[in-house]
Coordinates of N, CA and C and ligand atoms in Angstrom, one line a residue:
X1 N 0.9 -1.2 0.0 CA 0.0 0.0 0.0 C 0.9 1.3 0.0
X2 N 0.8 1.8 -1.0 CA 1.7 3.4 -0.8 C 0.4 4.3 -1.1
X3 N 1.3 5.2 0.3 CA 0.5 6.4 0.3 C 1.1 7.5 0.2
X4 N -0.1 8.5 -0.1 CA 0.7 9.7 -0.8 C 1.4 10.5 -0.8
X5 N 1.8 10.4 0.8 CA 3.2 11.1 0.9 C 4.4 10.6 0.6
X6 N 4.3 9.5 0.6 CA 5.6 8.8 0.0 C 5.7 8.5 -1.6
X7 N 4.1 8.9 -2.5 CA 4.4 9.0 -3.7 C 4.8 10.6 -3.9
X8 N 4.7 11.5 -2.9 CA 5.3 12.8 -3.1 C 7.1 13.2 -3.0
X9 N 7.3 11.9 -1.8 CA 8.6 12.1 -1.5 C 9.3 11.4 -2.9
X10 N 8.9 10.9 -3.3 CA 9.3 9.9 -4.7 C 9.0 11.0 -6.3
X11 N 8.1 11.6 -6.2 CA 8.2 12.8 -6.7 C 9.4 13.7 -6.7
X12 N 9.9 14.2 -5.8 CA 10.7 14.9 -5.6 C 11.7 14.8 -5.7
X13 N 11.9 13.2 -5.7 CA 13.1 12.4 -5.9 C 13.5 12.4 -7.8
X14 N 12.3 12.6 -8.1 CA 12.1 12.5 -9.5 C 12.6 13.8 -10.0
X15 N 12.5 14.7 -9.6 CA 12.0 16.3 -9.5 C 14.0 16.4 -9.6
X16 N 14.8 16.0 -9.3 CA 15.8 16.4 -8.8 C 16.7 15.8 -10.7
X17 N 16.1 15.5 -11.2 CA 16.8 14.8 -12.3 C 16.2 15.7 -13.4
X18 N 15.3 16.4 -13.4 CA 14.8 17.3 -14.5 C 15.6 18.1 -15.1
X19 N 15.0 18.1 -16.0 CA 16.2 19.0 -17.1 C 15.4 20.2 -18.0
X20 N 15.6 21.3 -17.2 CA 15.1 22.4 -17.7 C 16.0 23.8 -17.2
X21 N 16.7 23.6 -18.4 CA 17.6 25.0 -18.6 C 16.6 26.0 -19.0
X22 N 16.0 26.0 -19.7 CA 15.5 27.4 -20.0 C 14.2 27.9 -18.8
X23 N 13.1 27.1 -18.4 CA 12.0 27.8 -17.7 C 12.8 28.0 -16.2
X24 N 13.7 27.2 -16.1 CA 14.3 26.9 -14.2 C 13.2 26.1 -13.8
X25 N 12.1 26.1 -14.8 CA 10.7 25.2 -13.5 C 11.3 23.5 -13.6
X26 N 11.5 23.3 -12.6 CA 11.6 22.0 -12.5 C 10.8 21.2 -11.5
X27 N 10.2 20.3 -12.7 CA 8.7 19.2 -12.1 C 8.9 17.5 -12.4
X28 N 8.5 17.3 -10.7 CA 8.9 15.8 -11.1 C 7.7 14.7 -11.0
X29 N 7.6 13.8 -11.3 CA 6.3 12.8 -11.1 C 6.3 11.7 -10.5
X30 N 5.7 11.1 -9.8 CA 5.9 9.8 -9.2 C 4.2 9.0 -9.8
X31 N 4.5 8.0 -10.8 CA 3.0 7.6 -10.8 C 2.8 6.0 -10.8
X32 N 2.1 5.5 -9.9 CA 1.6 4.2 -9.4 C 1.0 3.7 -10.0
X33 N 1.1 2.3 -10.6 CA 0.5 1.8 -11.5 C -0.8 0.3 -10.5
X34 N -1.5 -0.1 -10.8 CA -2.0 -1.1 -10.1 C -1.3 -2.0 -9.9
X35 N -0.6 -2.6 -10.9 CA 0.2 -3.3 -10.4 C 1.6 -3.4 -9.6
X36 N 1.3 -2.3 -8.6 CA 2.3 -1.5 -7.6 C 3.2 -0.6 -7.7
X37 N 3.9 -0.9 -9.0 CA 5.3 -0.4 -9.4 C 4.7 1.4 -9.3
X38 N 5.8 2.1 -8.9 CA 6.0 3.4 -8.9 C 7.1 3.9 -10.5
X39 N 6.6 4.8 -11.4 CA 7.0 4.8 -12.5 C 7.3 6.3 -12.2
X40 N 8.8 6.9 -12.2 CA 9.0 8.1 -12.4 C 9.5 9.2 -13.8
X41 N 9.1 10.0 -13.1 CA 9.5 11.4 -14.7 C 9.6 12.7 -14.1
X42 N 10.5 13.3 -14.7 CA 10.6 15.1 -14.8 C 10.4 15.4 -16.4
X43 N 10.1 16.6 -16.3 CA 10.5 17.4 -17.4 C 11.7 17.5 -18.3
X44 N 11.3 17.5 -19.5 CA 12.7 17.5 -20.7 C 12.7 18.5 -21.6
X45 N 13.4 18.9 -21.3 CA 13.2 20.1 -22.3 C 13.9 20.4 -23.5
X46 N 13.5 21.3 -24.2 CA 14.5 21.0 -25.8 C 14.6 22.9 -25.8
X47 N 15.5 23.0 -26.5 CA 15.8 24.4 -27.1 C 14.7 24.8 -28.4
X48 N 13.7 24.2 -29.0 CA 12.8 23.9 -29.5 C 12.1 23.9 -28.4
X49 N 11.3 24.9 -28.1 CA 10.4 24.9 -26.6 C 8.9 24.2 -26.8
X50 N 8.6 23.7 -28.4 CA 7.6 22.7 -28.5 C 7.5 21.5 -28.0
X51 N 9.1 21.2 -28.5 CA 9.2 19.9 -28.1 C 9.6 19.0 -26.2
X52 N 9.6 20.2 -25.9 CA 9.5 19.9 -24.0 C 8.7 18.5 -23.8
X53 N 8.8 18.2 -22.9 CA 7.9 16.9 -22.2 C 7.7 17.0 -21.2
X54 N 6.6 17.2 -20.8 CA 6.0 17.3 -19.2 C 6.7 16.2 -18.4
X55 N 7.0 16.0 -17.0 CA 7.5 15.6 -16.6 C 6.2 14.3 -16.2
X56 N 4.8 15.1 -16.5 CA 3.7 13.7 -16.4 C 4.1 12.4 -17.2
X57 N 3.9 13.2 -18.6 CA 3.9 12.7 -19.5 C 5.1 11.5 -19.5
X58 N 6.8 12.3 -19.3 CA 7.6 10.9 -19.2 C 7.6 9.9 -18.2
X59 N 6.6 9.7 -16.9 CA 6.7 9.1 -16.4 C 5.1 8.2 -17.1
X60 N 4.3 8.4 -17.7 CA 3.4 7.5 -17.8 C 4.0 6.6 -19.5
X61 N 4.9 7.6 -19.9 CA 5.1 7.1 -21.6 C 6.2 6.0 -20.9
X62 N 7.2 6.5 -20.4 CA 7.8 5.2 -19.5 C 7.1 4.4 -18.9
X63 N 6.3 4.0 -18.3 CA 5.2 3.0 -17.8 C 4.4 2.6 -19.0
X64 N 4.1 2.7 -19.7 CA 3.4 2.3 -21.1 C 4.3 1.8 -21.6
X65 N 5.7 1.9 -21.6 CA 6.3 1.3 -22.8 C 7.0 0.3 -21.8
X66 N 7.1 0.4 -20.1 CA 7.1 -1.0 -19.8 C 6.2 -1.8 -19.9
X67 N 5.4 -1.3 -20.0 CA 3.9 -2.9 -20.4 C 2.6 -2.7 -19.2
X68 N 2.8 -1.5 -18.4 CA 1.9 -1.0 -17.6 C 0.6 0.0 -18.3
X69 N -0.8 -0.7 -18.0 CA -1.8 0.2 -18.5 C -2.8 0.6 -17.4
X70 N -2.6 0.4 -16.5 CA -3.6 0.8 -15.5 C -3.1 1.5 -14.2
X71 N -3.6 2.9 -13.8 CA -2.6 3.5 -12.7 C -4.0 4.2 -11.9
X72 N -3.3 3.7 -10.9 CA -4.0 4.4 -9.3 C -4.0 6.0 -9.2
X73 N -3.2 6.5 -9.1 CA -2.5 7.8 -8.8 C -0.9 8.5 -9.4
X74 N -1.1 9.6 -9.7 CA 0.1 10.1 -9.6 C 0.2 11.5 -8.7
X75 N 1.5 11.6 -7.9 CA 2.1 12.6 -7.4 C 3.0 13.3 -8.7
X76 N 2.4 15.0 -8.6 CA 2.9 16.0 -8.7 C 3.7 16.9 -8.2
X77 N 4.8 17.6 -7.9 CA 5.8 18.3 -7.5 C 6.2 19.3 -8.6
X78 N 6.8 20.5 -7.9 CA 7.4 21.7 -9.0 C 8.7 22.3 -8.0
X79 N 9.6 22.8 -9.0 CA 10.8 23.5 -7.7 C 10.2 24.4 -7.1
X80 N 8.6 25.4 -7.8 CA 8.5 26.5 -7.2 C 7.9 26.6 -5.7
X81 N 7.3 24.5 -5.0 CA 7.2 24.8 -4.3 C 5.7 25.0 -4.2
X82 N 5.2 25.2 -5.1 CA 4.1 25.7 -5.0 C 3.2 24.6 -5.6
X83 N 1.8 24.8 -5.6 CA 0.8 23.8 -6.0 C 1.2 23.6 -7.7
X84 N 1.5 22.6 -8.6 CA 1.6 22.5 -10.1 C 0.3 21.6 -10.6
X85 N -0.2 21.9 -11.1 CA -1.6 21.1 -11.6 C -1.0 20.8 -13.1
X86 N -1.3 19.5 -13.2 CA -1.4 19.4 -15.1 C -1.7 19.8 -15.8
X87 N -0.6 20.4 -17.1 CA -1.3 21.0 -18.4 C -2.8 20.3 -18.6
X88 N -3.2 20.6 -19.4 CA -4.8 20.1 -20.5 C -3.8 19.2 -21.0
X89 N -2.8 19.0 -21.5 CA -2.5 18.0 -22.7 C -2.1 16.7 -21.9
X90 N -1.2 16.7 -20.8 CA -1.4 15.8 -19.7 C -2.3 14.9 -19.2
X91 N -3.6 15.9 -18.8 CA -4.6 15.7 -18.1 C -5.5 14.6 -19.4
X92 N -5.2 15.3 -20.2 CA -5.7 14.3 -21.4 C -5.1 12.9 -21.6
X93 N -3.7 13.0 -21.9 CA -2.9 12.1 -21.5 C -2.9 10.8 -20.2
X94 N -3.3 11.3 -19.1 CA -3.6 10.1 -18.2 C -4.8 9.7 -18.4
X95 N -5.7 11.1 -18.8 CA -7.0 10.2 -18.4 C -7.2 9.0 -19.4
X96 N -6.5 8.8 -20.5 CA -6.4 7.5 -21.2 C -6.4 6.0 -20.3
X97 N -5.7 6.6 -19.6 CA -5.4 5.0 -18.8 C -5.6 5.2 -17.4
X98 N -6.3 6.1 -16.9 CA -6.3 6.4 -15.4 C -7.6 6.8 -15.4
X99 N -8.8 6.6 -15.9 CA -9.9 7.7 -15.8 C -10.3 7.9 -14.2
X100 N -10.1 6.6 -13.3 CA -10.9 7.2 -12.1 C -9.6 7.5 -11.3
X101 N -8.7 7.8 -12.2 CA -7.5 7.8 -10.7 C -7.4 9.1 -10.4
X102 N -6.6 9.4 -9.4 CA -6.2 10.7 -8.6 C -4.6 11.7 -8.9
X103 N -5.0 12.6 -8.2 CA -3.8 13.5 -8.8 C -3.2 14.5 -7.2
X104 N -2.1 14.0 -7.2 CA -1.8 14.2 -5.7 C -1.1 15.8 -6.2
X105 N -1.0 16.9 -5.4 CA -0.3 18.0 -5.6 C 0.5 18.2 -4.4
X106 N 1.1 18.8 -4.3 CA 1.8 19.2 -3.0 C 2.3 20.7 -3.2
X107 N 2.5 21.2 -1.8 CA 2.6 22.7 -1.7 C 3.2 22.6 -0.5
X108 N 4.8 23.4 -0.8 CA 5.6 23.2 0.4 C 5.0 23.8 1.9
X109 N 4.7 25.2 1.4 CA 3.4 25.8 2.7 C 2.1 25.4 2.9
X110 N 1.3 24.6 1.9 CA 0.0 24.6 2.7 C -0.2 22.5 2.5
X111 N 0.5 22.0 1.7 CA 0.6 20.6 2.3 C 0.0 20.0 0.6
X112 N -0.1 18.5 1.1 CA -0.9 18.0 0.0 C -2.3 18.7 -0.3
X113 N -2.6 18.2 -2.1 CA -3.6 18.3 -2.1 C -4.0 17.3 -2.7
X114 N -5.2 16.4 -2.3 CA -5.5 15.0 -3.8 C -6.9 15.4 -4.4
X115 N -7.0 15.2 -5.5 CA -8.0 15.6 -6.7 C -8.3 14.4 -7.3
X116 N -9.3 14.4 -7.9 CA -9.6 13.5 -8.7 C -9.4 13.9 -9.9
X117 N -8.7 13.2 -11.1 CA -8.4 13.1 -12.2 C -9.8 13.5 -12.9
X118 N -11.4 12.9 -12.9 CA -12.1 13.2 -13.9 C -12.5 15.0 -13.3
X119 N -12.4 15.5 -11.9 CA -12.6 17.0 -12.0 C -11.9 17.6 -12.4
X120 N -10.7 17.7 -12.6 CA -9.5 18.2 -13.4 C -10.0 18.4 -15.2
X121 N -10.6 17.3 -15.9 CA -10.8 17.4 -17.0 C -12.6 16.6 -17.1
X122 N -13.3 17.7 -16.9 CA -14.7 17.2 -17.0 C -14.9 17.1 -18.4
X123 N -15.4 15.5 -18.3 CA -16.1 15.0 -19.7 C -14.5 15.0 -20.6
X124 N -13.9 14.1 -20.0 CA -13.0 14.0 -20.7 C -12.7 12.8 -22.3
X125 N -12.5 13.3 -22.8 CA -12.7 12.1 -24.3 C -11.6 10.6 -23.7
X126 N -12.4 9.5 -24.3 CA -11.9 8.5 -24.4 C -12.1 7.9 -25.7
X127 N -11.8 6.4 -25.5 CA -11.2 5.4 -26.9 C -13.0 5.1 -27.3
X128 N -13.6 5.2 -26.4 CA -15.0 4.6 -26.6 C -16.1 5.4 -26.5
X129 N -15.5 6.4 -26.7 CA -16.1 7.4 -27.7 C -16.3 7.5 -29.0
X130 N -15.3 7.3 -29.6 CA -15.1 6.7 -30.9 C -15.7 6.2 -31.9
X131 N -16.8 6.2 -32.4 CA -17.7 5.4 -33.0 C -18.5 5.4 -34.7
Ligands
THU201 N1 5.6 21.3 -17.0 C1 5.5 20.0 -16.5 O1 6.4 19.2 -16.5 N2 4.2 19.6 -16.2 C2 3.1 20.4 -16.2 O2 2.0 19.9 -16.0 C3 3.2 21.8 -16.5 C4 4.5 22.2 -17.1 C5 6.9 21.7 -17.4 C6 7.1 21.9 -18.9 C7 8.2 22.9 -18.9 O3 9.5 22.3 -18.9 C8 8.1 23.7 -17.6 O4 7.2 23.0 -16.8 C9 7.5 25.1 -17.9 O5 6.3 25.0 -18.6

């Protein structure tokens, strides 16, 4: 059972390997998959500021391409310390494979926050929609 201060401390841990020269924002991820494993990511950034990669994003595209499709939660962190919520393109992004899961935030002064992933993106599009 992990809980979510220890998917935050693991965040952070994540958070520390980011690579962003240009914004200084540095954000790390910690995301749980059902089948326990903890899958981490930061931010990547390119000199081409299109091609950045949220730090969501590399830790679920790393869990997908180990062979993980189903996730509990993920922990969010930022260096600024402050609350970071998911881009829209993110938020899109998990809800693929996470629709009922949660989205942990943290804020060095006022503490966790957990959300649910479908408030974040109401009515969010899936595969079975599709038709
Ligand atoms: N960033 C993330 O890693 N996750 C988010 O949800 C918001 C933004 C990164 C991208 C870029 O490297 C930096 O934060 C500033 O936008």
């Amino acid at each position: 059972m992990m809980e979510n201060h220890e998917l935050v401390v693991l965040a952070k841990k994540a958070m520390e390997k980011s690579y962003a020269p240009y914004s200084k924002f540095k954000v790390g991820a910690a995301l749980l998959g059902k089948d326990g494993i903890v899958y981490l990511g930061c931010n990547v950034e390119n000199a081409s500021f299109g091609a950045t990669i949220c730090a969501e994003r590399t830790a679920l595209t790393k869990a997908v391409s180990e062979g993980a499709r189903e996730f509990e939660k993920i922990a969010i962190v930022a260096s600024s310390g402050e609350y970071a919520a998911p881009c829209g393109i993110c938020r899109q992004v998990l809800y693929e494979f996470m629709p009922d899961g949660e989205v942990i935030l943290d804020s060095s002064e006022e503490g966790m926050k957990v959300m649910k992933l479908k408030d974040l993106l109401p009515m969010g599009f899936r595969g079975e929609d599709i038709k």
